[in-house]
Amino acid sequence: MMRLSGWMWMLLLCAGAHAEDAKKDPYLDAAASPQQVKVIADRADPGIRKAVAEAMAAEPPPPPLLQSTPAFSVAKSDIMTAAFNEAKVPDCLHSEGLKRQPTFFLGGYLALPFIAVAALRGVCN
């Protein structure tokens, strides 16, 4: 019975420790007022301010979000659809069953043995 109460105390202490972690940190969560930002900006070296301004001017502005080109256009959709259709493994007994199995110059009923070869190679289902 004593061990059970010990475990209960340990659980209560762990729960209390997690409750203390939820408190806000006054240093990390503090927001600087505009006056504090101005004081800090006035302390900055003029050379550093000039270098930052030049770097920001040299960097091209990002394109507006609503006027950017779509990532998935109709042309890309057609290319992806064709690629998926080509990658799909065909059924051995249908029209495209031998599209990845060479039958050399044989066709029609003479190509029937190549269906078994294609199935063994795994190029059709």
MMTF fields as JSON, N, C-alpha, C and O atoms, coordinates in Angstrom:
{
  "mmtfVersion": "1.0.0",
  "mmtfProducer": "UNKNOWN",
  "numBonds": 499,
  "numAtoms": 500,
  "numGroups": 125,
  "numChains": 1,
  "numModels": 1,
  "chainsPerModel": [1],
  "groupsPerChain": [125],
  "chainIdList": ["A"],
  "bondAtomList": [4, 2, 8, 6, 12, 10, 16, 14, 20, 18, 24, 22, 28, 26, 32, 30, 36, 34, 40, 38, 44, 42, 48, 46, 52, 50, 56, 54, 60, 58, 64, 62, 68, 66, 72, 70, 76, 74, 80, 78, 84, 82, 88, 86, 92, 90, 96, 94, 100, 98, 104, 102, 108, 106, 112, 110, 116, 114, 120, 118, 124, 122, 128, 126, 132, 130, 136, 134, 140, 138, 144, 142, 148, 146, 152, 150, 156, 154, 160, 158, 164, 162, 168, 166, 172, 170, 176, 174, 180, 178, 184, 182, 188, 186, 192, 190, 196, 194, 200, 198, 204, 202, 208, 206, 212, 210, 216, 214, 220, 218, 224, 222, 228, 226, 232, 230, 236, 234, 240, 238, 244, 242, 248, 246, 252, 250, 256, 254, 260, 258, 264, 262, 268, 266, 272, 270, 276, 274, 280, 278, 284, 282, 288, 286, 292, 290, 296, 294, 300, 298, 304, 302, 308, 306, 312, 310, 316, 314, 320, 318, 324, 322, 328, 326, 332, 330, 336, 334, 340, 338, 344, 342, 348, 346, 352, 350, 356, 354, 360, 358, 364, 362, 368, 366, 372, 370, 376, 374, 380, 378, 384, 382, 388, 386, 392, 390, 396, 394, 400, 398, 404, 402, 408, 406, 412, 410, 416, 414, 420, 418, 424, 422, 428, 426, 432, 430, 436, 434, 440, 438, 444, 442, 448, 446, 452, 450, 456, 454, 460, 458, 464, 462, 468, 466, 472, 470, 476, 474, 480, 478, 484, 482, 488, 486, 492, 490, 496, 494],
  "bondOrderList": [1, 1, 1, 1, 1, 1, 1, 1, 1, 1, 1, 1, 1, 1, 1, 1, 1, 1, 1, 1, 1, 1, 1, 1, 1, 1, 1, 1, 1, 1, 1, 1, 1, 1, 1, 1, 1, 1, 1, 1, 1, 1, 1, 1, 1, 1, 1, 1, 1, 1, 1, 1, 1, 1, 1, 1, 1, 1, 1, 1, 1, 1, 1, 1, 1, 1, 1, 1, 1, 1, 1, 1, 1, 1, 1, 1, 1, 1, 1, 1, 1, 1, 1, 1, 1, 1, 1, 1, 1, 1, 1, 1, 1, 1, 1, 1, 1, 1, 1, 1, 1, 1, 1, 1, 1, 1, 1, 1, 1, 1, 1, 1, 1, 1, 1, 1, 1, 1, 1, 1, 1, 1, 1, 1],
  "groupList": [{"groupName": "MET", "atomNameList": ["N", "CA", "C", "O"], "elementList": ["N", "C", "C", "O"], "formalChargeList": [0, 0, 0, 0], "bondAtomList": [1, 0, 2, 1, 3, 2], "bondOrderList": [1, 1, 2], "singleLetterCode": "M", "chemCompType": "L-PEPTIDE LINKING"}, {"groupName": "ARG", "atomNameList": ["N", "CA", "C", "O"], "elementList": ["N", "C", "C", "O"], "formalChargeList": [0, 0, 0, 0], "bondAtomList": [1, 0, 2, 1, 3, 2], "bondOrderList": [1, 1, 2], "singleLetterCode": "R", "chemCompType": "L-PEPTIDE LINKING"}, {"groupName": "LEU", "atomNameList": ["N", "CA", "C", "O"], "elementList": ["N", "C", "C", "O"], "formalChargeList": [0, 0, 0, 0], "bondAtomList": [1, 0, 2, 1, 3, 2], "bondOrderList": [1, 1, 2], "singleLetterCode": "L", "chemCompType": "L-PEPTIDE LINKING"}, {"groupName": "SER", "atomNameList": ["N", "CA", "C", "O"], "elementList": ["N", "C", "C", "O"], "formalChargeList": [0, 0, 0, 0], "bondAtomList": [1, 0, 2, 1, 3, 2], "bondOrderList": [1, 1, 2], "singleLetterCode": "S", "chemCompType": "L-PEPTIDE LINKING"}, {"groupName": "GLY", "atomNameList": ["N", "CA", "C", "O"], "elementList": ["N", "C", "C", "O"], "formalChargeList": [0, 0, 0, 0], "bondAtomList": [1, 0, 2, 1, 3, 2], "bondOrderList": [1, 1, 2], "singleLetterCode": "G", "chemCompType": "PEPTIDE LINKING"}, {"groupName": "TRP", "atomNameList": ["N", "CA", "C", "O"], "elementList": ["N", "C", "C", "O"], "formalChargeList": [0, 0, 0, 0], "bondAtomList": [1, 0, 2, 1, 3, 2], "bondOrderList": [1, 1, 2], "singleLetterCode": "W", "chemCompType": "L-PEPTIDE LINKING"}, {"groupName": "CYS", "atomNameList": ["N", "CA", "C", "O"], "elementList": ["N", "C", "C", "O"], "formalChargeList": [0, 0, 0, 0], "bondAtomList": [1, 0, 2, 1, 3, 2], "bondOrderList": [1, 1, 2], "singleLetterCode": "C", "chemCompType": "L-PEPTIDE LINKING"}, {"groupName": "ALA", "atomNameList": ["N", "CA", "C", "O"], "elementList": ["N", "C", "C", "O"], "formalChargeList": [0, 0, 0, 0], "bondAtomList": [1, 0, 2, 1, 3, 2], "bondOrderList": [1, 1, 2], "singleLetterCode": "A", "chemCompType": "L-PEPTIDE LINKING"}, {"groupName": "HIS", "atomNameList": ["N", "CA", "C", "O"], "elementList": ["N", "C", "C", "O"], "formalChargeList": [0, 0, 0, 0], "bondAtomList": [1, 0, 2, 1, 3, 2], "bondOrderList": [1, 1, 2], "singleLetterCode": "H", "chemCompType": "L-PEPTIDE LINKING"}, {"groupName": "GLU", "atomNameList": ["N", "CA", "C", "O"], "elementList": ["N", "C", "C", "O"], "formalChargeList": [0, 0, 0, 0], "bondAtomList": [1, 0, 2, 1, 3, 2], "bondOrderList": [1, 1, 2], "singleLetterCode": "E", "chemCompType": "L-PEPTIDE LINKING"}, {"groupName": "ASP", "atomNameList": ["N", "CA", "C", "O"], "elementList": ["N", "C", "C", "O"], "formalChargeList": [0, 0, 0, 0], "bondAtomList": [1, 0, 2, 1, 3, 2], "bondOrderList": [1, 1, 2], "singleLetterCode": "D", "chemCompType": "L-PEPTIDE LINKING"}, {"groupName": "LYS", "atomNameList": ["N", "CA", "C", "O"], "elementList": ["N", "C", "C", "O"], "formalChargeList": [0, 0, 0, 0], "bondAtomList": [1, 0, 2, 1, 3, 2], "bondOrderList": [1, 1, 2], "singleLetterCode": "K", "chemCompType": "L-PEPTIDE LINKING"}, {"groupName": "PRO", "atomNameList": ["N", "CA", "C", "O"], "elementList": ["N", "C", "C", "O"], "formalChargeList": [0, 0, 0, 0], "bondAtomList": [1, 0, 2, 1, 3, 2], "bondOrderList": [1, 1, 2], "singleLetterCode": "P", "chemCompType": "L-PEPTIDE LINKING"}, {"groupName": "TYR", "atomNameList": ["N", "CA", "C", "O"], "elementList": ["N", "C", "C", "O"], "formalChargeList": [0, 0, 0, 0], "bondAtomList": [1, 0, 2, 1, 3, 2], "bondOrderList": [1, 1, 2], "singleLetterCode": "Y", "chemCompType": "L-PEPTIDE LINKING"}, {"groupName": "GLN", "atomNameList": ["N", "CA", "C", "O"], "elementList": ["N", "C", "C", "O"], "formalChargeList": [0, 0, 0, 0], "bondAtomList": [1, 0, 2, 1, 3, 2], "bondOrderList": [1, 1, 2], "singleLetterCode": "Q", "chemCompType": "L-PEPTIDE LINKING"}, {"groupName": "VAL", "atomNameList": ["N", "CA", "C", "O"], "elementList": ["N", "C", "C", "O"], "formalChargeList": [0, 0, 0, 0], "bondAtomList": [1, 0, 2, 1, 3, 2], "bondOrderList": [1, 1, 2], "singleLetterCode": "V", "chemCompType": "L-PEPTIDE LINKING"}, {"groupName": "ILE", "atomNameList": ["N", "CA", "C", "O"], "elementList": ["N", "C", "C", "O"], "formalChargeList": [0, 0, 0, 0], "bondAtomList": [1, 0, 2, 1, 3, 2], "bondOrderList": [1, 1, 2], "singleLetterCode": "I", "chemCompType": "L-PEPTIDE LINKING"}, {"groupName": "THR", "atomNameList": ["N", "CA", "C", "O"], "elementList": ["N", "C", "C", "O"], "formalChargeList": [0, 0, 0, 0], "bondAtomList": [1, 0, 2, 1, 3, 2], "bondOrderList": [1, 1, 2], "singleLetterCode": "T", "chemCompType": "L-PEPTIDE LINKING"}, {"groupName": "PHE", "atomNameList": ["N", "CA", "C", "O"], "elementList": ["N", "C", "C", "O"], "formalChargeList": [0, 0, 0, 0], "bondAtomList": [1, 0, 2, 1, 3, 2], "bondOrderList": [1, 1, 2], "singleLetterCode": "F", "chemCompType": "L-PEPTIDE LINKING"}, {"groupName": "ASN", "atomNameList": ["N", "CA", "C", "O"], "elementList": ["N", "C", "C", "O"], "formalChargeList": [0, 0, 0, 0], "bondAtomList": [1, 0, 2, 1, 3, 2], "bondOrderList": [1, 1, 2], "singleLetterCode": "N", "chemCompType": "L-PEPTIDE LINKING"}],
  "groupTypeList": [0, 0, 1, 2, 3, 4, 5, 0, 5, 0, 2, 2, 2, 6, 7, 4, 7, 8, 7, 9, 10, 7, 11, 11, 10, 12, 13, 2, 10, 7, 7, 7, 3, 12, 14, 14, 15, 11, 15, 16, 7, 10, 1, 7, 10, 12, 4, 16, 1, 11, 7, 15, 7, 9, 7, 0, 7, 7, 9, 12, 12, 12, 12, 12, 2, 2, 14, 3, 17, 12, 7, 18, 3, 15, 7, 11, 3, 10, 16, 0, 17, 7, 7, 18, 19, 9, 7, 11, 15, 12, 10, 6, 2, 8, 3, 9, 4, 2, 11, 1, 14, 12, 17, 18, 18, 2, 4, 4, 13, 2, 7, 2, 12, 18, 16, 7, 15, 7, 7, 2, 1, 4, 15, 6, 19],
  "groupIdList": [1, 2, 3, 4, 5, 6, 7, 8, 9, 10, 11, 12, 13, 14, 15, 16, 17, 18, 19, 20, 21, 22, 23, 24, 25, 26, 27, 28, 29, 30, 31, 32, 33, 34, 35, 36, 37, 38, 39, 40, 41, 42, 43, 44, 45, 46, 47, 48, 49, 50, 51, 52, 53, 54, 55, 56, 57, 58, 59, 60, 61, 62, 63, 64, 65, 66, 67, 68, 69, 70, 71, 72, 73, 74, 75, 76, 77, 78, 79, 80, 81, 82, 83, 84, 85, 86, 87, 88, 89, 90, 91, 92, 93, 94, 95, 96, 97, 98, 99, 100, 101, 102, 103, 104, 105, 106, 107, 108, 109, 110, 111, 112, 113, 114, 115, 116, 117, 118, 119, 120, 121, 122, 123, 124, 125],
  "secStructList": [7, 2, 2, 2, 2, 2, 2, 2, 2, 2, 2, 2, 2, 2, 2, 2, 2, 2, 2, 2, 2, 6, 1, 7, 7, 6, 6, 6, 1, 7, 7, 7, 7, 2, 2, 2, 2, 2, 2, 2, 2, 2, 2, 1, 7, 2, 2, 2, 2, 2, 2, 2, 2, 2, 2, 2, 2, 2, 1, 7, 7, 7, 7, 7, 1, 6, 6, 1, 7, 7, 1, 1, 7, 2, 2, 2, 2, 2, 2, 2, 2, 2, 2, 2, 2, 2, 2, 1, 7, 7, 7, 6, 6, 1, 6, 6, 6, 6, 6, 6, 1, 7, 7, 6, 6, 7, 7, 4, 4, 4, 4, 2, 2, 2, 2, 2, 2, 2, 2, 2, 2, 6, 1, 7, 7],
  "xCoordList": [0.82, 0.0, 0.872, 0.515, 1.999, 2.903, 3.492, 3.684, 3.778, 4.354, 3.339, 3.702, 2.097, 1.071, 0.967, 0.836, 1.022, 0.941, 2.196, 2.134, 3.344, 4.568, 4.443, 4.863, 3.852, 3.641, 2.649, 2.803, 1.665, 0.691, 1.349, 1.07, 2.23, 2.947, 3.82, 3.903, 4.471, 5.35, 4.535, 4.963, 3.37, 2.513, 2.052, 2.01, 1.709, 1.285, 2.422, 2.205, 3.635, 4.782, 5.082, 5.414, 4.966, 5.192, 4.149, 4.475, 2.905, 1.842, 2.082, 1.834, 2.557, 2.865, 4.025, 4.034, 5.013, 6.158, 5.729, 6.218, 4.821, 4.343, 3.502, 3.497, 2.8, 1.992, 2.884, 2.519, 4.057, 4.974, 5.609, 5.941, 5.788, 6.381, 5.469, 5.953, 4.197, 3.248, 3.304, 2.727, 3.982, 4.077, 4.869, 5.743, 4.558, 5.237, 6.589, 6.742, 7.552, 8.874, 8.879, 8.645, 9.134, 9.049, 10.101, 9.887, 11.217, 12.254, 12.006, 12.211, 11.563, 11.35, 10.033, 9.931, 9.023, 7.706, 7.459, 6.375, 8.429, 8.244, 8.29, 9.093, 7.425, 7.402, 8.032, 7.761, 8.865, 9.543, 8.601, 7.898, 8.596, 7.774, 8.475, 9.676, 7.732, 8.367, 9.494, 10.464, 9.375, 10.441, 11.713, 12.815, 11.559, 12.732, 13.382, 14.608, 12.578, 13.124, 13.899, 14.962, 13.383, 14.078, 15.399, 16.394, 15.431, 16.662, 17.706, 18.876, 17.287, 18.224, 18.696, 19.868, 17.816, 18.198, 19.184, 20.08, 19.029, 19.951, 21.346, 22.328, 21.452, 22.754, 23.51, 24.715, 22.816, 23.446, 24.477, 24.338, 25.501, 26.575, 26.03, 25.305, 26.36, 25.852, 26.324, 25.601, 27.516, 28.004, 27.169, 26.902, 26.762, 25.924, 24.553, 23.994, 24.01, 22.707, 22.776, 21.852, 23.858, 24.025, 24.15, 23.556, 24.921, 25.092, 23.774, 23.476, 22.998, 21.701, 20.762, 20.046, 20.757, 19.887, 20.281, 19.408, 21.585, 22.04, 21.666, 21.254, 21.811, 21.466, 19.979, 19.571, 19.167, 17.725, 17.316, 16.373, 18.016, 17.699, 18.121, 17.452, 19.211, 19.697, 18.851, 18.834, 18.164, 17.35, 16.049, 15.354, 15.703, 14.453, 13.249, 13.282, 12.196, 11.002, 10.323, 10.357, 9.717, 9.025, 7.783, 7.169, 7.403, 6.198, 4.961, 4.946, 3.937, 2.704, 2.11, 2.203, 1.508, 0.995, -0.146, -0.222, -1.012, -2.186, -1.865, -2.64, -0.758, -0.437, 0.705, 1.211, 1.117, 2.198, 1.664, 0.459, 2.572, 2.173, 1.747, 2.352, 0.723, 0.275, 1.31, 1.979, 1.44, 2.424, 1.975, 2.813, 0.684, 0.173, -0.736, -1.941, -0.168, -0.936, -1.473, -1.227, -2.205, -2.801, -1.725, -1.846, -0.667, 0.407, 1.111, 1.42, 1.363, 2.005, 1.075, 1.53, -0.225, -1.194, -1.196, -1.26, -1.128, -1.094, 0.163, 0.108, 1.297, 2.562, 2.503, 2.927, 1.978, 1.891, 0.919, 1.192, -0.205, -1.155, -0.53, -0.693, 0.189, 0.858, 1.92, 2.072, 2.65, 3.685, 3.068, 3.607, 1.949, 1.285, 0.72, 0.802, 0.15, -0.381, 0.731, 0.542, 1.876, 3.008, 3.601, 4.069, 3.589, 4.199, 3.314, 3.8, 2.028, 1.109, 1.453, 1.634, 1.543, 1.85, 0.581, -0.435, 0.622, -0.594, -0.936, -0.116, -2.169, -2.607, -2.085, -2.136, -1.586, -0.965, -1.945, -1.539, -3.199, -4.162, -4.939, -5.895, -4.551, -5.231, -4.327, -3.233, -4.797, -4.133, -2.709, -1.858, -2.429, -1.087, -0.233, 0.753, -0.58, 0.152, 1.589, 2.448, 1.867, 3.218, 3.92, 4.84, 3.504, 4.129, 5.57, 6.345, 5.954, 7.341, 8.072, 9.206, 7.461, 8.083, 8.288, 7.311, 9.532, 9.743, 9.305, 9.625, 8.567, 8.147, 8.897, 8.575, 9.896, 10.73, 9.841, 9.141, 9.823, 9.03, 7.726, 6.947, 7.496, 6.316, 5.122, 5.276, 3.974, 2.757, 1.583, 1.706, 0.457, -0.749, -0.615, -0.167, -1.031, -0.977, 0.452, 0.709, 1.383, 2.779, 3.42, 4.465, 2.802, 3.33, 2.782, 3.147, 1.905, 1.326, 2.373, 2.203, 3.447, 4.442, 5.118, 5.606, 5.149, 5.785, 4.946, 5.464, 3.654, 2.817, 3.311, 3.409, 3.619, 4.154, 5.518, 5.817, 6.35, 7.676, 7.528, 8.252, 6.589, 6.361, 5.856, 6.24, 4.999, 4.496, 5.621, 5.683, 6.519, 7.634, 8.624, 9.192, 8.819, 9.719, 9.1, 9.827, 7.784, 7.111, 6.784, 6.528, 6.782, 6.461, 4.962, 4.503, 4.188, 2.739, 2.169, 2.857, 0.927, 0.266, -0.46, -1.078],
  "yCoordList": [-1.183, 0.0, 1.257, 2.28, 1.157, 2.299, 2.619, 3.788, 1.582, 1.824, 2.508, 3.373, 2.131, 2.756, 4.244, 5.056, 4.599, 6.019, 6.756, 7.937, 6.053, 6.671, 7.004, 8.07, 6.065, 6.323, 7.47, 8.283, 7.524, 8.599, 9.958, 10.927, 10.019, 11.269, 11.652, 12.823, 10.656, 10.943, 11.499, 12.443, 10.917, 11.423, 12.848, 13.677, 13.134, 14.487, 15.49, 16.613, 15.083, 15.984, 16.246, 17.37, 15.213, 15.401, 16.327, 17.18, 16.167, 17.034, 18.474, 19.402, 18.667, 20.012, 20.632, 21.836, 19.807, 20.329, 20.793, 21.813, 20.062, 20.48, 21.736, 22.539, 21.923, 23.126, 24.357, 25.435, 24.206, 25.342, 25.7, 26.863, 24.709, 24.981, 25.837, 26.499, 25.844, 26.586, 28.087, 28.862, 28.512, 29.936, 30.654, 30.068, 31.906, 32.725, 33.192, 33.479, 33.263, 33.755, 35.267, 35.697, 36.077, 37.532, 38.072, 39.116, 37.39, 37.887, 37.473, 38.267, 36.229, 35.747, 36.219, 36.401, 36.419, 36.8, 38.304, 38.752, 39.079, 40.527, 41.142, 40.735, 42.119, 42.849, 44.22, 44.887, 44.617, 45.91, 47.024, 46.888, 48.104, 49.251, 50.03, 49.863, 50.878, 51.665, 52.57, 52.808, 53.076, 53.908, 53.078, 53.544, 51.857, 51.004, 50.652, 50.597, 50.415, 50.102, 51.291, 51.113, 52.513, 53.721, 53.913, 54.281, 53.671, 53.809, 52.812, 53.161, 51.583, 50.564, 50.906, 50.699, 51.422, 51.787, 52.95, 53.004, 53.88, 55.005, 54.564, 55.22, 53.474, 52.977, 52.218, 51.998, 51.816, 51.021, 51.851, 53.066, 51.175, 51.81, 52.285, 51.537, 53.515, 53.999, 53.132, 52.972, 52.582, 51.711, 50.45, 49.98, 49.915, 48.717, 49.055, 48.294, 50.205, 50.609, 50.79, 50.404, 51.369, 51.597, 50.257, 50.08, 49.311, 48.006, 47.232, 46.569, 47.324, 46.64, 47.272, 46.56, 48.594, 49.28, 48.907, 48.692, 48.827, 48.441, 46.996, 46.685, 46.118, 44.709, 44.547, 43.744, 45.311, 45.215, 45.801, 45.311, 46.853, 47.458, 46.533, 46.493, 45.79, 44.904, 43.639, 43.01, 43.267, 42.055, 42.331, 43.296, 41.493, 41.754, 41.471, 40.56, 42.252, 42.027, 40.718, 40.34, 40.034, 38.784, 39.076, 40.131, 38.158, 38.403, 38.36, 37.647, 39.11, 39.074, 37.666, 36.966, 37.262, 35.9, 35.625, 34.532, 36.567, 36.325, 36.387, 35.87, 36.995, 37.142, 36.225, 36.374, 35.291, 34.396, 33.318, 33.069, 32.679, 31.629, 30.4, 30.075, 29.718, 28.529, 27.423, 27.249, 26.685, 25.617, 24.408, 23.627, 24.239, 23.07, 23.56, 23.707, 23.812, 24.342, 23.201, 22.029, 23.551, 22.549, 21.772, 20.558, 22.456, 21.769, 20.767, 19.652, 21.159, 20.242, 19.083, 17.957, 19.354, 18.299, 17.267, 16.066, 17.728, 16.793, 15.946, 14.748, 16.551, 15.816, 14.77, 13.631, 15.153, 14.209, 13.072, 11.923, 13.366, 12.322, 11.326, 10.116, 11.837, 10.94, 10.098, 8.917, 10.687, 9.936, 8.847, 7.742, 9.134, 8.11, 6.987, 5.815, 7.343, 6.307, 5.422, 4.217, 6.002, 5.227, 4.344, 3.242, 4.804, 4.05, 2.921, 2.005, 2.966, 1.942, 0.599, 0.526, -0.46, -1.796, -2.371, -2.495, -2.729, -3.188, -4.631, -5.372, -5.011, -6.387, -7.198, -6.736, -8.391, -9.21, -9.609, -9.757, -9.782, -10.294, -9.207, -9.508, -7.956, -6.875, -6.292, -6.797, -5.226, -4.72, -4.231, -4.387, -3.647, -3.118, -4.052, -3.611, -5.306, -6.261, -6.466, -6.778, -6.295, -6.526, -5.226, -5.244, -4.098, -2.833, -2.719, -1.954, -3.461, -3.429, -4.742, -4.914, -5.649, -6.936, -7.0, -7.004, -7.051, -7.13, -8.491, -9.536, -8.453, -9.693, -9.874, -10.755, -9.035, -9.046, -8.86, -7.849, -9.746, -9.573, -10.369, -10.36, -11.049, -11.9, -11.077, -10.171, -11.387, -10.697, -11.646, -12.781, -11.201, -12.025, -13.215, -13.095, -14.405, -15.619, -16.08, -16.791, -15.685, -16.084, -15.36, -15.788, -14.27, -13.52, -14.035, -13.513, -15.059, -15.583, -16.092, -15.866, -16.767, -17.202, -16.032, -16.195, -14.869, -13.717, -13.154, -12.412, -13.502, -13.092, -13.774, -13.147, -15.059, -15.777, -15.238, -15.129, -14.899, -14.334, -12.981, -12.691, -12.159, -10.85, -11.004, -10.233, -11.993, -12.224, -12.682, -12.256, -13.55, -14.012, -12.875, -12.817, -11.989, -10.844, -9.779, -8.966, -9.763, -8.788, -7.49, -6.488, -7.471, -6.235, -6.089, -5.063, -7.118, -7.025, -7.855, -8.697, -7.609, -8.345, -9.547, -10.295],
  "zCoordList": [0.0, 0.0, 0.0, -0.584, 0.656, 0.725, -0.659, -0.993, -1.464, -2.795, -3.706, -4.503, -3.591, -4.399, -4.096, -5.012, -2.844, -2.507, -2.976, -3.319, -2.99, -3.506, -4.986, -5.437, -5.737, -7.159, -7.359, -8.27, -6.527, -6.625, -6.384, -7.09, -5.371, -5.106, -6.294, -6.662, -6.89, -8.034, -9.202, -9.866, -9.45, -10.513, -10.233, -11.142, -8.995, -8.636, -8.794, -9.248, -8.419, -8.581, -10.054, -10.431, -10.884, -12.321, -12.922, -13.749, -12.516, -13.016, -12.58, -13.35, -11.369, -10.884, -11.639, -11.895, -11.998, -12.747, -14.128, -14.613, -14.774, -16.093, -16.005, -16.939, -14.92, -14.758, -14.632, -15.101, -14.0, -13.874, -15.204, -15.432, -16.103, -17.41, -18.278, -19.197, -18.022, -18.839, -18.577, -19.34, -17.522, -17.221, -18.304, -18.942, -18.499, -19.494, -18.964, -17.777, -19.854, -19.505, -19.746, -20.875, -18.73, -18.925, -19.895, -20.511, -20.038, -20.938, -22.387, -23.305, -22.593, -23.96, -24.551, -25.764, -23.713, -24.199, -24.181, -24.554, -23.76, -23.675, -25.072, -25.912, -25.31, -26.568, -26.338, -25.34, -27.271, -27.145, -27.597, -28.598, -26.86, -27.225, -28.339, -28.552, -29.045, -30.117, -29.61, -30.33, -28.381, -27.838, -27.631, -27.922, -27.131, -26.931, -28.266, -28.365, -29.277, -30.606, -31.146, -31.741, -30.947, -31.429, -30.704, -31.329, -29.389, -28.616, -29.11, -29.267, -29.353, -29.841, -31.245, -31.561, -32.094, -33.459, -33.453, -34.296, -32.515, -32.438, -32.012, -32.36, -31.273, -30.833, -31.926, -31.802, -32.992, -34.046, -34.804, -34.948, -35.279, -36.027, -37.38, -38.036, -37.817, -39.112, -40.284, -41.268, -40.181, -41.253, -41.392, -42.498, -40.254, -40.286, -40.851, -41.642, -40.442, -40.979, -42.488, -43.204, -42.972, -44.41, -45.145, -46.208, -44.582, -45.218, -45.274, -46.268, -44.208, -44.19, -45.211, -45.915, -45.3, -46.267, -47.695, -48.536, -47.983, -49.331, -49.648, -50.765, -48.657, -48.882, -49.135, -49.974, -48.409, -48.612, -49.957, -50.579, -50.423, -51.711, -52.847, -53.88, -52.682, -53.729, -53.853, -54.911, -52.803, -52.827, -53.569, -53.251, -54.564, -55.302, -54.408, -53.581, -54.578, -53.752, -54.152, -55.322, -53.208, -53.545, -54.369, -54.207, -55.25, -56.055, -55.163, -54.16, -55.516, -54.74, -54.767, -55.775, -53.672, -53.583, -54.548, -55.109, -54.75, -55.589, -57.076, -57.88, -57.471, -58.876, -59.315, -60.428, -58.479, -58.858, -59.799, -59.851, -60.541, -61.467, -60.686, -59.664, -61.148, -60.419, -60.487, -61.506, -59.415, -59.355, -60.163, -60.615, -60.352, -61.058, -62.176, -61.976, -63.352, -64.467, -65.326, -65.039, -66.378, -67.257, -67.993, -68.161, -68.439, -69.162, -68.254, -68.676, -67.02, -66.081, -65.752, -65.55, -65.697, -65.426, -66.546, -66.284, -67.789, -68.921, -68.901, -69.181, -68.573, -68.507, -67.399, -67.597, -66.231, -65.117, -65.43, -65.082, -66.075, -66.435, -67.398, -67.24, -68.398, -69.34, -68.649, -68.959, -67.726, -67.008, -66.139, -66.069, -65.474, -64.662, -65.53, -65.163, -66.676, -67.559, -68.103, -68.262, -68.386, -68.887, -67.794, -68.082, -66.563, -65.467, -64.973, -64.31, -65.28, -64.805, -65.449, -66.665, -64.647, -65.157, -65.783, -65.099, -67.094, -67.771, -67.424, -66.881, -67.751, -67.583, -68.757, -69.897, -68.5, -69.545, -70.648, -71.801, -70.326, -71.297, -72.021, -72.736, -71.853, -72.559, -73.641, -73.889, -74.279, -75.482, -75.241, -76.116, -74.086, -73.846, -73.002, -72.412, -72.931, -72.107, -72.545, -71.719, -73.83, -74.36, -74.741, -75.56, -74.161, -74.572, -74.086, -74.661, -73.038, -72.56, -72.832, -72.385, -73.54, -73.864, -75.378, -76.127, -75.839, -77.3, -77.843, -77.276, -78.954, -79.613, -80.924, -81.721, -81.136, -82.34, -83.553, -83.618, -84.499, -85.71, -85.656, -86.609, -84.545, -84.437, -83.953, -83.133, -84.447, -84.052, -84.067, -84.527, -83.577, -83.585, -82.654, -81.514, -83.19, -82.382, -82.132, -81.161, -82.992, -82.792, -81.596, -81.106, -81.125, -79.984, -78.657, -77.603, -78.684, -77.447, -76.452, -75.254, -76.883, -75.893, -75.169, -74.05, -75.797, -75.167, -74.014, -73.179, -73.964, -72.835, -71.564, -70.509, -71.677, -70.515, -70.126, -68.937, -71.094, -70.806, -70.1, -69.147, -70.573, -69.958, -68.535, -67.655, -68.296, -66.937, -66.018, -64.865, -66.512, -65.701, -65.392, -64.301, -66.354, -66.15, -65.256, -64.686, -65.12, -64.26, -64.959, -64.291, -66.297, -66.992, -67.207, -67.711, -66.826, -66.861, -65.718, -65.142, -65.407, -64.305, -64.855, -64.097]
}
